[in-house]
Amino acid sequence: MVVAAALPLVAEYGAAVTTSQIARAAGIGEATIFRAFKDKDEVLDACVAEAVGTDHVLRELATISLDEPLDVRLTEAAEALRAHMERMGTVVGALHASGHLRPGRGGADGQEGHDGGRDEGRDGQHGAGPPPDARAQSFLALRDGVVELIEPDRDACRLSPEKVATAFLGLLFTRLHTPAPGAEAPLSPEELIAVLLHGSLKHPGSDR
């Protein structure tokens, strides 16, 4: 409850957010926060962990109906993943900009942002941090969530659902990068799915 209430405030104010603001948003007394967290830094680290974690977006992927056509399923998945990545970037970016996440200071459990690396904690020592393959584990979790959406159409795919899901995520994450000035606008979710499922060449006798 505390972290859920804090996330939008952290995205807006970064490390300048106060525990009194968080308490008001959560509808609790400020003292209640300190029964669960040692200090505000622990609240902020919990917000980083929630923002970069995949549990929330995996639950959203699991709610997509398998009765929908594959392109609709993947479009909904693209929107859910886009929202997840944007929230992660906003929260982590706000904390970086306000000095909470800085070189030499880890985020949740010594994690610097969401890169899965090991960084120094508050005392200047290297924190426990996630394992070196944390990013790979997160990617595999997301891939497996997308695989479940593709599985009903396994027989219709030229590639395995695992390979289609990997290509889907690769296209999606590339789309989310900020384009260089003057570069083409990124693919819309619908265009991304069309290229993934049907390629970029027109079919003979068709204008699509």
Short mmCIF file of C-alpha atoms in Angstrom, two decimals:
data_model
loop_
_atom_site.label_atom_id
_atom_site.label_comp_id
_atom_site.label_asym_id
_atom_site.label_seq_id
_atom_site.Cartn_x
_atom_site.Cartn_y
_atom_site.Cartn_z
CA MET A 1 0.00 0.00 0.00
CA VAL A 2 2.79 2.43 0.92
CA VAL A 3 4.82 1.69 -2.20
CA ALA A 4 1.77 1.85 -4.48
CA ALA A 5 0.91 5.27 -3.06
CA ALA A 6 4.51 6.45 -3.25
CA LEU A 7 5.25 5.49 -6.86
CA PRO A 8 3.38 8.35 -8.60
CA LEU A 9 4.77 10.82 -6.06
CA VAL A 10 8.32 9.56 -6.61
CA ALA A 11 7.81 9.85 -10.38
CA GLU A 12 6.76 13.49 -9.87
CA TYR A 13 9.08 14.67 -7.09
CA GLY A 14 11.97 12.18 -7.09
CA ALA A 15 13.85 11.99 -3.82
CA ALA A 16 12.29 15.30 -2.72
CA VAL A 17 9.02 13.53 -1.92
CA THR A 18 8.26 13.53 1.80
CA THR A 19 6.96 10.72 3.95
CA SER A 20 4.08 12.97 4.98
CA GLN A 21 3.05 13.26 1.31
CA ILE A 22 3.26 9.49 0.96
CA ALA A 23 1.24 8.94 4.11
CA ARG A 24 -1.52 11.28 2.91
CA ALA A 25 -1.65 9.53 -0.46
CA ALA A 26 -1.85 6.13 1.25
CA GLY A 27 -4.48 7.32 3.72
CA ILE A 28 -2.39 6.37 6.74
CA GLY A 29 -0.48 8.11 9.51
CA GLU A 30 3.13 8.98 8.84
CA ALA A 31 4.22 6.85 11.80
CA THR A 32 2.76 3.79 10.08
CA ILE A 33 5.35 4.12 7.31
CA PHE A 34 8.17 3.79 9.81
CA ARG A 35 6.74 0.60 11.20
CA ALA A 36 7.41 -1.01 7.82
CA PHE A 37 10.46 0.98 6.66
CA LYS A 38 13.53 2.16 8.54
CA ASP A 39 13.64 5.52 6.76
CA LYS A 40 12.61 7.31 3.59
CA ASP A 41 15.55 5.83 1.68
CA GLU A 42 14.11 2.36 2.26
CA VAL A 43 10.76 3.53 0.88
CA LEU A 44 12.50 4.93 -2.21
CA ASP A 45 14.49 1.73 -2.69
CA ALA A 46 11.26 -0.27 -2.43
CA CYS A 47 9.78 1.97 -5.12
CA VAL A 48 12.75 1.24 -7.40
CA ALA A 49 12.34 -2.50 -6.79
CA GLU A 50 8.63 -2.29 -7.62
CA ALA A 51 9.19 -0.17 -10.73
CA VAL A 52 11.87 -2.42 -12.21
CA GLY A 53 10.24 -5.68 -11.15
CA THR A 54 8.20 -7.69 -13.64
CA ASP A 55 5.46 -9.06 -11.35
CA HIS A 56 2.95 -6.32 -12.16
CA VAL A 57 3.34 -6.46 -15.94
CA LEU A 58 3.30 -10.28 -15.91
CA ARG A 59 -0.06 -10.17 -14.11
CA GLU A 60 -1.32 -7.81 -16.82
CA LEU A 61 -0.12 -10.14 -19.58
CA ALA A 62 -1.90 -13.03 -17.86
CA THR A 63 -5.22 -11.15 -18.06
CA ILE A 64 -5.12 -10.91 -21.88
CA SER A 65 -7.75 -13.22 -23.33
CA LEU A 66 -6.41 -16.10 -25.40
CA ASP A 67 -9.69 -16.04 -27.31
CA GLU A 68 -8.64 -12.83 -29.07
CA PRO A 69 -6.80 -13.02 -32.43
CA LEU A 70 -3.01 -13.20 -32.10
CA ASP A 71 -2.44 -9.68 -33.40
CA VAL A 72 -4.87 -8.28 -30.82
CA ARG A 73 -3.21 -10.26 -28.03
CA LEU A 74 0.23 -8.99 -28.99
CA THR A 75 -0.98 -5.40 -29.37
CA GLU A 76 -2.39 -5.52 -25.85
CA ALA A 77 0.88 -7.03 -24.64
CA ALA A 78 2.84 -4.24 -26.35
CA GLU A 79 0.74 -1.61 -24.59
CA ALA A 80 1.20 -3.29 -21.20
CA LEU A 81 4.96 -3.56 -21.69
CA ARG A 82 5.21 0.01 -22.94
CA ALA A 83 3.44 1.27 -19.80
CA HIS A 84 5.76 -0.85 -17.64
CA MET A 85 8.90 0.49 -19.32
CA GLU A 86 7.67 4.08 -19.16
CA ARG A 87 6.85 3.80 -15.46
CA MET A 88 10.25 2.24 -14.80
CA GLY A 89 12.04 4.99 -16.72
CA THR A 90 10.06 7.76 -15.02
CA VAL A 91 10.64 6.50 -11.47
CA VAL A 92 14.31 5.62 -11.92
CA GLY A 93 14.96 8.79 -13.93
CA ALA A 94 13.35 11.00 -11.28
CA LEU A 95 15.46 9.42 -8.54
CA HIS A 96 18.65 9.73 -10.60
CA ALA A 97 17.90 13.39 -11.33
CA SER A 98 17.28 14.15 -7.66
CA GLY A 99 20.42 12.35 -6.48
CA HIS A 100 18.96 9.26 -4.82
CA LEU A 101 20.37 6.89 -7.44
CA ARG A 102 23.90 8.04 -8.19
CA PRO A 103 27.22 6.35 -8.97
CA GLY A 104 28.41 4.57 -5.88
CA ARG A 105 24.94 4.29 -4.37
CA GLY A 106 22.77 1.31 -5.16
CA GLY A 107 19.02 1.23 -5.46
CA ALA A 108 16.99 -1.58 -3.97
CA ASP A 109 19.38 -4.00 -2.27
CA GLY A 110 22.36 -2.26 -3.83
CA GLN A 111 20.93 -2.33 -7.35
CA GLU A 112 21.80 0.64 -9.49
CA GLY A 113 18.67 1.38 -11.46
CA HIS A 114 17.51 -1.72 -13.31
CA ASP A 115 20.71 -2.82 -14.96
CA GLY A 116 21.20 -5.84 -12.73
CA GLY A 117 24.69 -4.71 -11.72
CA ARG A 118 26.28 -4.58 -8.29
CA ASP A 119 26.99 -1.19 -6.76
CA GLU A 120 28.11 0.26 -3.49
CA GLY A 121 25.56 0.75 -0.75
CA ARG A 122 25.14 3.71 1.60
CA ASP A 123 28.24 2.75 3.58
CA GLY A 124 30.42 2.69 0.46
CA GLN A 125 30.67 -1.11 0.44
CA HIS A 126 29.44 -3.27 -2.40
CA GLY A 127 25.86 -4.31 -1.71
CA ALA A 128 24.36 -7.75 -1.99
CA GLY A 129 22.51 -6.71 -5.14
CA PRO A 130 20.80 -9.05 -7.60
CA PRO A 131 22.82 -11.73 -9.37
CA PRO A 132 24.73 -10.69 -12.50
CA ASP A 133 22.13 -12.33 -14.72
CA ALA A 134 19.19 -10.45 -13.17
CA ARG A 135 18.46 -8.64 -16.44
CA ALA A 136 18.48 -11.94 -18.33
CA GLN A 137 16.12 -13.45 -15.77
CA SER A 138 13.73 -10.51 -16.13
CA PHE A 139 13.86 -10.80 -19.91
CA LEU A 140 13.13 -14.53 -19.77
CA ALA A 141 10.19 -13.93 -17.43
CA LEU A 142 8.73 -11.39 -19.87
CA ARG A 143 9.45 -13.68 -22.82
CA ASP A 144 7.67 -16.57 -21.13
CA GLY A 145 4.66 -14.32 -20.46
CA VAL A 146 4.51 -13.45 -24.17
CA VAL A 147 5.05 -17.10 -25.16
CA GLU A 148 1.83 -18.00 -23.34
CA LEU A 149 -0.02 -15.50 -25.52
CA ILE A 150 1.44 -16.98 -28.71
CA GLU A 151 1.13 -20.66 -27.75
CA PRO A 152 -2.46 -21.11 -29.07
CA ASP A 153 -1.13 -20.22 -32.54
CA ARG A 154 1.99 -22.38 -32.39
CA ASP A 155 1.00 -24.44 -35.42
CA ALA A 156 0.39 -21.31 -37.51
CA CYS A 157 3.86 -19.88 -36.81
CA ARG A 158 6.94 -20.66 -38.89
CA LEU A 159 9.08 -20.12 -35.81
CA SER A 160 8.62 -21.41 -32.29
CA PRO A 161 6.60 -19.21 -29.87
CA GLU A 162 9.84 -18.67 -27.95
CA LYS A 163 11.58 -17.21 -31.02
CA VAL A 164 8.53 -15.12 -31.96
CA ALA A 165 8.35 -13.76 -28.41
CA THR A 166 12.05 -12.91 -28.43
CA ALA A 167 11.67 -11.05 -31.74
CA PHE A 168 8.59 -9.27 -30.39
CA LEU A 169 10.43 -8.03 -27.31
CA GLY A 170 13.46 -7.00 -29.35
CA LEU A 171 11.31 -4.90 -31.68
CA LEU A 172 9.36 -3.44 -28.78
CA PHE A 173 12.36 -2.45 -26.70
CA THR A 174 14.03 -0.88 -29.73
CA ARG A 175 10.84 1.11 -30.37
CA LEU A 176 10.93 2.47 -26.82
CA HIS A 177 14.40 4.03 -27.20
CA THR A 178 14.36 7.78 -27.73
CA PRO A 179 14.89 8.34 -31.47
CA ALA A 180 17.73 10.53 -32.66
CA PRO A 181 16.81 14.00 -33.94
CA GLY A 182 15.50 13.73 -37.47
CA ALA A 183 15.01 9.97 -37.24
CA GLU A 184 11.85 8.25 -38.36
CA ALA A 185 9.09 8.05 -35.77
CA PRO A 186 9.07 4.68 -33.99
CA LEU A 187 6.67 1.98 -35.12
CA SER A 188 3.21 2.12 -33.62
CA PRO A 189 2.15 -1.05 -31.76
CA GLU A 190 -0.01 -2.00 -34.74
CA GLU A 191 2.86 -1.50 -37.21
CA LEU A 192 5.22 -3.45 -34.99
CA ILE A 193 2.83 -6.40 -34.82
CA ALA A 194 2.20 -6.25 -38.57
CA VAL A 195 5.95 -6.42 -39.32
CA LEU A 196 6.41 -9.23 -36.79
CA LEU A 197 3.57 -11.39 -38.08
CA HIS A 198 3.54 -10.52 -41.79
CA GLY A 199 6.96 -9.09 -42.62
CA SER A 200 7.67 -5.82 -44.38
CA LEU A 201 7.20 -6.95 -47.99
CA LYS A 202 3.92 -6.44 -49.79
CA HIS A 203 2.15 -9.60 -50.83
CA PRO A 204 1.71 -10.03 -54.61
CA GLY A 205 -1.48 -8.40 -55.78
CA SER A 206 -1.91 -6.47 -52.54
CA ASP A 207 -1.19 -2.91 -51.48
CA ARG A 208 -0.39 -4.12 -47.91
#
